[in-house]
Coordinates of C-alpha atoms and ligand atoms in Angstrom, one line a residue:
X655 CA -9.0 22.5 9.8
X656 CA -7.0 19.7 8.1
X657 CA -8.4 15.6 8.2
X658 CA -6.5 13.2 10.2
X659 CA -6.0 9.4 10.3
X660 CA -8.2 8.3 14.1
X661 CA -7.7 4.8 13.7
X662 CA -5.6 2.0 11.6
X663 CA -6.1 -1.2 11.5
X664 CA -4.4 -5.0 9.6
X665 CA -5.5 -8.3 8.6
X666 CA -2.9 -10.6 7.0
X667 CA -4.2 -14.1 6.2
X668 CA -2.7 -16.7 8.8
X669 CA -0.9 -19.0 6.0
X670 CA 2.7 -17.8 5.5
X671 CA 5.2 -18.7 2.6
X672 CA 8.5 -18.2 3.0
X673 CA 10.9 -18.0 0.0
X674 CA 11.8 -21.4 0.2
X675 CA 8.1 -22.2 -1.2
X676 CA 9.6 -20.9 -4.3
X677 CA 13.0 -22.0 -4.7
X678 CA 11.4 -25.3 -4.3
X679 CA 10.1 -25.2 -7.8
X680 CA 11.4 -22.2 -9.6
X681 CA 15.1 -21.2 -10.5
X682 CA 15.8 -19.1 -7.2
X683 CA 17.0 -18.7 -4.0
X684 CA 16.2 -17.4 -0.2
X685 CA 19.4 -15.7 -0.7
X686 CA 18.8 -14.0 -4.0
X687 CA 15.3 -12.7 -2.8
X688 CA 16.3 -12.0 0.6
X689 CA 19.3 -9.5 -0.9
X690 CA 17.8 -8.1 -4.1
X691 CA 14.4 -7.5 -2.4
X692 CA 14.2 -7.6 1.5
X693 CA 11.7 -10.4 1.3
X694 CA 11.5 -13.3 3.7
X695 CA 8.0 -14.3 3.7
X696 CA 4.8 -13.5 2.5
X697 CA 1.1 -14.4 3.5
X698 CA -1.5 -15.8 0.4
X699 CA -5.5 -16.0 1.0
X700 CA -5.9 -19.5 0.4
X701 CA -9.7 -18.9 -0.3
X702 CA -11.9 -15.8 -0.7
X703 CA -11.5 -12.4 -2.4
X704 CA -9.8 -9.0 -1.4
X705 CA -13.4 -8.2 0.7
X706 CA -12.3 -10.9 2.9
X707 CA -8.8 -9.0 3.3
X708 CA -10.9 -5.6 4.5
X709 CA -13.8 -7.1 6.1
X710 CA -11.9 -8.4 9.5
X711 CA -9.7 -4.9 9.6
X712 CA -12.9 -2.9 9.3
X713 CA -14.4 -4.7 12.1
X714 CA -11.9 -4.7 14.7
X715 CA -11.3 -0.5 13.6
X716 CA -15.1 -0.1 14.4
X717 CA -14.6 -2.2 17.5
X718 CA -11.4 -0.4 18.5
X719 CA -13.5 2.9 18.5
X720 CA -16.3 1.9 19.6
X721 CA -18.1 3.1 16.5
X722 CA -21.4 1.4 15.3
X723 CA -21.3 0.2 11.5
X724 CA -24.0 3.0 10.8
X725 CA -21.6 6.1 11.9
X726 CA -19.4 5.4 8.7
X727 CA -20.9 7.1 6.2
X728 CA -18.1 7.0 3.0
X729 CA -16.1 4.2 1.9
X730 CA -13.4 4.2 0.0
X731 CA -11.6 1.1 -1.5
X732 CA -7.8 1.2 -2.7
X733 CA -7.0 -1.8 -4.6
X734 CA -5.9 -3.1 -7.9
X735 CA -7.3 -6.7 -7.3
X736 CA -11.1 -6.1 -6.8
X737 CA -13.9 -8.6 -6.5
X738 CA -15.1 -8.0 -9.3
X739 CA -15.0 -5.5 -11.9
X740 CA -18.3 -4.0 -10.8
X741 CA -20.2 -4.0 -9.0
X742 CA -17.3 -2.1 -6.8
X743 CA -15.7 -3.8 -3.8
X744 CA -16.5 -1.1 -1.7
X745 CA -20.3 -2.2 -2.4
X746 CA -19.2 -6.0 -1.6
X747 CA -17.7 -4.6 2.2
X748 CA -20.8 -2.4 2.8
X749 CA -22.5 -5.0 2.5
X750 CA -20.6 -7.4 4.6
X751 CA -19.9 -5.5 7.2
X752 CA -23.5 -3.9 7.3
X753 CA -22.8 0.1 6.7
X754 CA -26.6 1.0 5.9
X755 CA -25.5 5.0 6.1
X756 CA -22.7 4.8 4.0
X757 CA -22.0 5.7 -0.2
X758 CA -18.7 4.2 -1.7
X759 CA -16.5 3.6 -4.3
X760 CA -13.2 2.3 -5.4
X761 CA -9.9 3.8 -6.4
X762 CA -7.0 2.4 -8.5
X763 CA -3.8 3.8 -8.5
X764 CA -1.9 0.7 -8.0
X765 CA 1.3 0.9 -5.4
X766 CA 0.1 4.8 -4.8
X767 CA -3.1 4.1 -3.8
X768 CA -2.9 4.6 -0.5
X769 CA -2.0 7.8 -1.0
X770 CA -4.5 9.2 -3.4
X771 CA -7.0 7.7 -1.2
X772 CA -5.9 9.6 1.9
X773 CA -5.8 12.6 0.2
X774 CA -9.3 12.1 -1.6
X775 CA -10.8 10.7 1.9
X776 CA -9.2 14.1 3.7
X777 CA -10.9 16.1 1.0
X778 CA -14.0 14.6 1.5
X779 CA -13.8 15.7 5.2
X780 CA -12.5 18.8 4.9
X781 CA -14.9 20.2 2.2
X782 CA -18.3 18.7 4.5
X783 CA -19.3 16.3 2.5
X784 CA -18.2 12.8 5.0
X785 CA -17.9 13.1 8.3
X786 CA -16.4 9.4 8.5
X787 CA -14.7 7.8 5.8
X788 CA -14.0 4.4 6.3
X789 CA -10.5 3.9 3.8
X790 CA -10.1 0.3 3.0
X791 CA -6.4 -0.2 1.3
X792 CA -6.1 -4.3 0.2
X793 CA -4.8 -6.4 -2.5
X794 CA -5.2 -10.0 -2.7
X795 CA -2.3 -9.9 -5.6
X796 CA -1.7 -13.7 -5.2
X797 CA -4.8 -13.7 -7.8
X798 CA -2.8 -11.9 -10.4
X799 CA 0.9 -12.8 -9.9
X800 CA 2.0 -15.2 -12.2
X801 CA 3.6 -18.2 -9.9
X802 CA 5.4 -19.8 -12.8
X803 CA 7.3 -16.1 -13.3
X804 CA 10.5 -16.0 -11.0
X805 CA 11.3 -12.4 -11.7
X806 CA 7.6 -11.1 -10.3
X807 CA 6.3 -14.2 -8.3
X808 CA 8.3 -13.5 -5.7
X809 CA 7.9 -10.3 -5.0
X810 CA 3.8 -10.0 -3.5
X811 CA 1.6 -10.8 -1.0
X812 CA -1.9 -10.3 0.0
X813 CA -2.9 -8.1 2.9
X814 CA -6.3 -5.4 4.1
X815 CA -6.2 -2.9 6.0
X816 CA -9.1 -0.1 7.3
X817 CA -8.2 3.6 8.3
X818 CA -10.3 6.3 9.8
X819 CA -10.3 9.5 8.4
X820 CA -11.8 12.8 10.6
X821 CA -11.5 15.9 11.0
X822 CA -8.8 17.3 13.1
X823 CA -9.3 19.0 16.3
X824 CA -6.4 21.2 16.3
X825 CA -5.2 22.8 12.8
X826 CA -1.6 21.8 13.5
X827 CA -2.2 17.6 13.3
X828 CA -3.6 15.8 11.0
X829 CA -2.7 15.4 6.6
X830 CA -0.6 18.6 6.4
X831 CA 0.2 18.5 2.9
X832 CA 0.6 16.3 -0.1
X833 CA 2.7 16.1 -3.2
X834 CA 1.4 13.7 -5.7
X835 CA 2.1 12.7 -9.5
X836 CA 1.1 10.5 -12.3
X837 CA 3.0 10.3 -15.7
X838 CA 1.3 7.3 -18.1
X839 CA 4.3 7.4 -20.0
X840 CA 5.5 4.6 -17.4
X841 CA 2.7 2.3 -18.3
X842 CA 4.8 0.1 -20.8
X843 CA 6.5 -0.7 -17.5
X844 CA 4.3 -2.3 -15.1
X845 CA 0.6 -3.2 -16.3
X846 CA -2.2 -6.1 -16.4
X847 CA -2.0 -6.6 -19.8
X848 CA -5.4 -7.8 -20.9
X849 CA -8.9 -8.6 -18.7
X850 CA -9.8 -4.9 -19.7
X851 CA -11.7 -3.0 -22.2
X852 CA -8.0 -2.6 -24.8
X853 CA -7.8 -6.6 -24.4
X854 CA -10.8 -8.3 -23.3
X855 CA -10.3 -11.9 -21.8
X856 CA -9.8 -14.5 -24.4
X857 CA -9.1 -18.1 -24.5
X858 CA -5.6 -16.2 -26.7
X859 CA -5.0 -13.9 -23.5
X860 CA -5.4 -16.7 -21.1
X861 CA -2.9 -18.7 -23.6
X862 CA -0.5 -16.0 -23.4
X863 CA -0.3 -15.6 -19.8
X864 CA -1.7 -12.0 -20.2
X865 CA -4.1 -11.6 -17.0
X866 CA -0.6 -12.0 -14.5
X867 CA 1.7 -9.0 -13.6
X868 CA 3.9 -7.5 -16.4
X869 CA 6.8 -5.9 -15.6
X870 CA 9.9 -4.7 -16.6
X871 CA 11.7 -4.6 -13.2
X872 CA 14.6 -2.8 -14.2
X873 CA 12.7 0.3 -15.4
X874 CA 10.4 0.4 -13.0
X875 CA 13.5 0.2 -9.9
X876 CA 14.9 3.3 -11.5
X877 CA 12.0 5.1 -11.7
X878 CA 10.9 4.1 -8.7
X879 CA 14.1 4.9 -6.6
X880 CA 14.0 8.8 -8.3
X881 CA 10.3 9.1 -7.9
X882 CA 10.3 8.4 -4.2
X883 CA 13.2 9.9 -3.2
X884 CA 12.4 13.3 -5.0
X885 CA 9.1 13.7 -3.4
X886 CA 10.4 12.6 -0.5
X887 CA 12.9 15.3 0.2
X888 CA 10.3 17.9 -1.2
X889 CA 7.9 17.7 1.0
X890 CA 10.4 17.9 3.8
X891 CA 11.9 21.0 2.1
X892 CA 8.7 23.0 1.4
X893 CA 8.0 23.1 5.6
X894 CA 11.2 23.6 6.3
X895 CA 11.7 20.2 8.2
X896 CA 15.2 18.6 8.7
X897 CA 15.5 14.9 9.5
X898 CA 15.9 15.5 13.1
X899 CA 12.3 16.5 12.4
X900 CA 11.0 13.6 10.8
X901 CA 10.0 10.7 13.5
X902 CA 9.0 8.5 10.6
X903 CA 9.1 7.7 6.9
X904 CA 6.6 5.1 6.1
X905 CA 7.4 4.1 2.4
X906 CA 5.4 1.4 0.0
X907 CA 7.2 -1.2 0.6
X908 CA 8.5 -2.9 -3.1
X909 CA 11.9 -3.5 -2.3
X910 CA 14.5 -2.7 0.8
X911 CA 17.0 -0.9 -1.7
X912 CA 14.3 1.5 -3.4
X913 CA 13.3 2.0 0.8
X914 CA 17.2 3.0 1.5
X915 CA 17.7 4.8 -1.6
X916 CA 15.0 6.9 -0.1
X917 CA 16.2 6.9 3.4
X918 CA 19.2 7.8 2.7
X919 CA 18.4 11.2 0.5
X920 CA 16.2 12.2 3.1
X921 CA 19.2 12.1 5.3
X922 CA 17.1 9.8 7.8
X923 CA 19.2 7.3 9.9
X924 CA 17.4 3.8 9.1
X925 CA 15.9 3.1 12.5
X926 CA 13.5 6.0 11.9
X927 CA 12.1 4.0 8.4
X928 CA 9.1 1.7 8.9
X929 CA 9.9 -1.4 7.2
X930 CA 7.6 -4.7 7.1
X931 CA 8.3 -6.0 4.0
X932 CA 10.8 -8.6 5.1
X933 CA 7.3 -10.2 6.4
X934 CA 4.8 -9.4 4.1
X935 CA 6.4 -8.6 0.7
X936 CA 4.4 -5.8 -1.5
X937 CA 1.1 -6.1 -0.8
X938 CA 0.4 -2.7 -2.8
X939 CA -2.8 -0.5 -1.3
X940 CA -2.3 -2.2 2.0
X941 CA 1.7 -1.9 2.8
X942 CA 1.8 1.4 4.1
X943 CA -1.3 1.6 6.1
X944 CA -0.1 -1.6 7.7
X945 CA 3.2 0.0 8.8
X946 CA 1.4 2.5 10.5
X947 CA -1.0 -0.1 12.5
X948 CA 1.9 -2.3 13.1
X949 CA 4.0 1.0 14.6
X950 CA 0.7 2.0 16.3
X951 CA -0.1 -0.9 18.4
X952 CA 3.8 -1.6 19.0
X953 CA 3.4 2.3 20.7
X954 CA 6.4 3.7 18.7
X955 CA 4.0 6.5 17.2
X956 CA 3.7 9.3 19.8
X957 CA 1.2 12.2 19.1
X958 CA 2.8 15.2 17.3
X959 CA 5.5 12.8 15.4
X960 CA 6.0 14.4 11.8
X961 CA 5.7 11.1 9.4
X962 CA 6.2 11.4 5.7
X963 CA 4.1 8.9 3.9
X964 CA 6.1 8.2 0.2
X965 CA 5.1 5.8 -2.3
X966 CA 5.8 4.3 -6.2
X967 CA 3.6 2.8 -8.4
X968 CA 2.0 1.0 -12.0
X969 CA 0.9 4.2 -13.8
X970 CA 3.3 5.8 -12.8
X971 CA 1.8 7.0 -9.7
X972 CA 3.7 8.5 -6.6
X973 CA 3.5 10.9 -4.2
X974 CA 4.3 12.0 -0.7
X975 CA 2.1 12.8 2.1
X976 CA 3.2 14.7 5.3
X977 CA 1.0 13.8 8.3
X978 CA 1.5 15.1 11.7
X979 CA -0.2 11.9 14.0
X980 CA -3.1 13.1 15.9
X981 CA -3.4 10.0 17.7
X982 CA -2.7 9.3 22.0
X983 CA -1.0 6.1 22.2
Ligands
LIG1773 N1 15.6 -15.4 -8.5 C1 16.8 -15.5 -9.2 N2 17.1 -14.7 -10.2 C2 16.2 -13.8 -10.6 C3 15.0 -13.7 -10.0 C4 14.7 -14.5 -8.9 N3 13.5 -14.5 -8.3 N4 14.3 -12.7 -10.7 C5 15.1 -12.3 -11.6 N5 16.2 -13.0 -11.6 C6 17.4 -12.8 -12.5 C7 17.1 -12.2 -13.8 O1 16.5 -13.1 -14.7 C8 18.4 -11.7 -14.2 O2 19.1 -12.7 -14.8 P1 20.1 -12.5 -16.0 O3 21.2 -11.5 -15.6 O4 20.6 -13.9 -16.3 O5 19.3 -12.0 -17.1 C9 19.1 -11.3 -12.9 O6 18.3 -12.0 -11.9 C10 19.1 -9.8 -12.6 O7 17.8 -9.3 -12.9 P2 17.4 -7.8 -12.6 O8 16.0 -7.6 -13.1 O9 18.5 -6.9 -13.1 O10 17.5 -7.8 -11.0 P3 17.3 -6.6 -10.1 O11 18.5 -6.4 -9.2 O12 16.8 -5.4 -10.9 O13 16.1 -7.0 -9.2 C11 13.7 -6.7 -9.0 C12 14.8 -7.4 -9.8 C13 12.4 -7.0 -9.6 C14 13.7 -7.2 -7.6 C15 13.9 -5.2 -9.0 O14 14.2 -4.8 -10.4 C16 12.8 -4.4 -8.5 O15 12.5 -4.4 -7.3 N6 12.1 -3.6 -9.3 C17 11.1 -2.7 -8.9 C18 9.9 -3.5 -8.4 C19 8.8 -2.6 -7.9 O16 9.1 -1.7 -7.3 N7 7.6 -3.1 -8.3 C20 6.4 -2.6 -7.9 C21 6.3 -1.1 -8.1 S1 5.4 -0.6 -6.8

């Protein structure tokens, strides 16, 4: 019997800044965000940590199901902006939220951490070991962008979300299958340059501005455009499923063209593409779990919907997750 998502939930901070925050200060424009991105606004966490992204989606997903903190007994954190280095966050949201039954840990696999997460949470539930797994995907990246850096300030936000993973009760719904890839030779690419073990912080790295986002967006566009696109269509291919099949694609959400790009070699007509980016910009682990929330409590996901889950990432990571929604509306 396959997992399944049972619940999603979002938090996004309340204070939103739209692109005119930046062209205020830096050489840019609405206009040259809005068309080379998708991006209209973003929200930043004006205090506290990625926790306090997770905590208040946690807690309304317990509500929502009526689920006692003590019935979770895994978490899992997917983030690239943690607390702290250790102890892991998923330790700081136990702890929080008051999980006394549950073990934890944190994964990082940057815009694809969603995905591996699912896919390591389903495992989990499948093989015995968790019966709950409580699968926290957040990034507070406004404490690593770089705000003086046109070419990547722009393009974040911070955001938390908390999914359920189960098991199925019918082998036909649930995470079906799951195509996913990581290729380091795309490190050079997109990276956090120093604050690690290769290049520990020093008054030098701080100097050089090496604790922000790096990237080479050209590169990474490319890559990223090929990557998604290729698993994309795979996964669809391998159970024989044409885009009249497809209710959904729920891509990470780094840019509107690399979404398209996507779409469009799928062969998916773009009103069946979840897109929330134009509100939220790329809030890495937490953009597509909060497409499928957002979806979810506008009632536009109806139970048996095919949905292919497709993301990009720093690594590179990507991957493609076919889920068949096991959820009454
Ligand atoms: N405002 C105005 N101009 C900007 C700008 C900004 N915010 N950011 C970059 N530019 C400039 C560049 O400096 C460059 O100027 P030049 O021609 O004088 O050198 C010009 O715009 C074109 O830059 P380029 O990098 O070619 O733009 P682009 O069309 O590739 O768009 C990104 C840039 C970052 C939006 C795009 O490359 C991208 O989305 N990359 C992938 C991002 C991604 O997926 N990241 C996360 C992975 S999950």
């Amino acid at each position: 019997m396959p997992a399944t998502i049972t619940a999603v939930t979002h938090y996004f901070p309340p204070d939103i800044y739209k692109n005119d925050y930046f062209s205020k200060y830096l050489d840019t424009s609405d206009e040259w965000i809005k068309t080379r991105t998708g991006i209209s606004e973003r929200r930043f966490l004006k205090e506290g940590a990625t926790s306090d992204l997770i905590v208040p989606a946690a807690k309304q997903l317990l509500e929502q199901k009526g689920l006692s903190p003590s019935d979770i007994d895994t978490i899992i954190v997917s983030t690239v902006t943690p607390d702290h280095m250790f102890p892991n966050t998923a330790a700081v949201v136990q702890d929080k939220v008051g999980m006394p039954n549950a073990w934890g840990f944190d994964i990082s696999a940057a815009c694809s951490g969603y995905l591996f997460s699912l896919r390591t949470a389903a495992s989990l539930v499948e093989s015995g070991t968790s019966k709950r797994v409580l699968l926290c995907g957040a990034d507070k990246m406004s404490s690593i962008m770089d705000f003086q850096d046109r070419a990547t300030a722009v393009l974040f936000g911070d955001g938390g979300t908390a999914t359920l993973v189960e098991m199925s009760d019918d082998p036909n719904y649930g995470i079906l299958d799951n195509i996913l890839h990581i290729d380091g030779e795309g490190g050079k690419y997109l990276k956090q340059i120093a604050g690690g073990s290769f290049k520990p912080a020093s008054h030098e790295t701080v100097d050089k501005r090496e604790h922000y986002i790096f990237q080479d967006g050209q590169n990474v566009f490319k890559a990223a455009v090929k990557g998604m696109a290729d698993v994309s269509t795979e996964i669809m291919q391998r159970h024989n499923l044409s885009h009249d099949d497809i209710a959904w694609l729920v891509p990470h959400q780094a840019n509107l063209r690399i979404i398209s790009a996507t779409a469009n070699r799928m062969g998916l007509s773009p009103d069946k593409v979840m897109i929330n980016i134009d509100k939220y910009a790329n809030t890495t682990s937490a953009t597509i779990p909060s497409c499928l929330s957002e979806w979810k409590d506008a009632g536009k996901i109806k139970k048996g919907d095919y949905l292919v889950l497709s993301s990009f990432g720093a690594g590179f990571t990507w991957g493609a997750i076919l889920l068949r929604w096991n959820m009454n509306v």
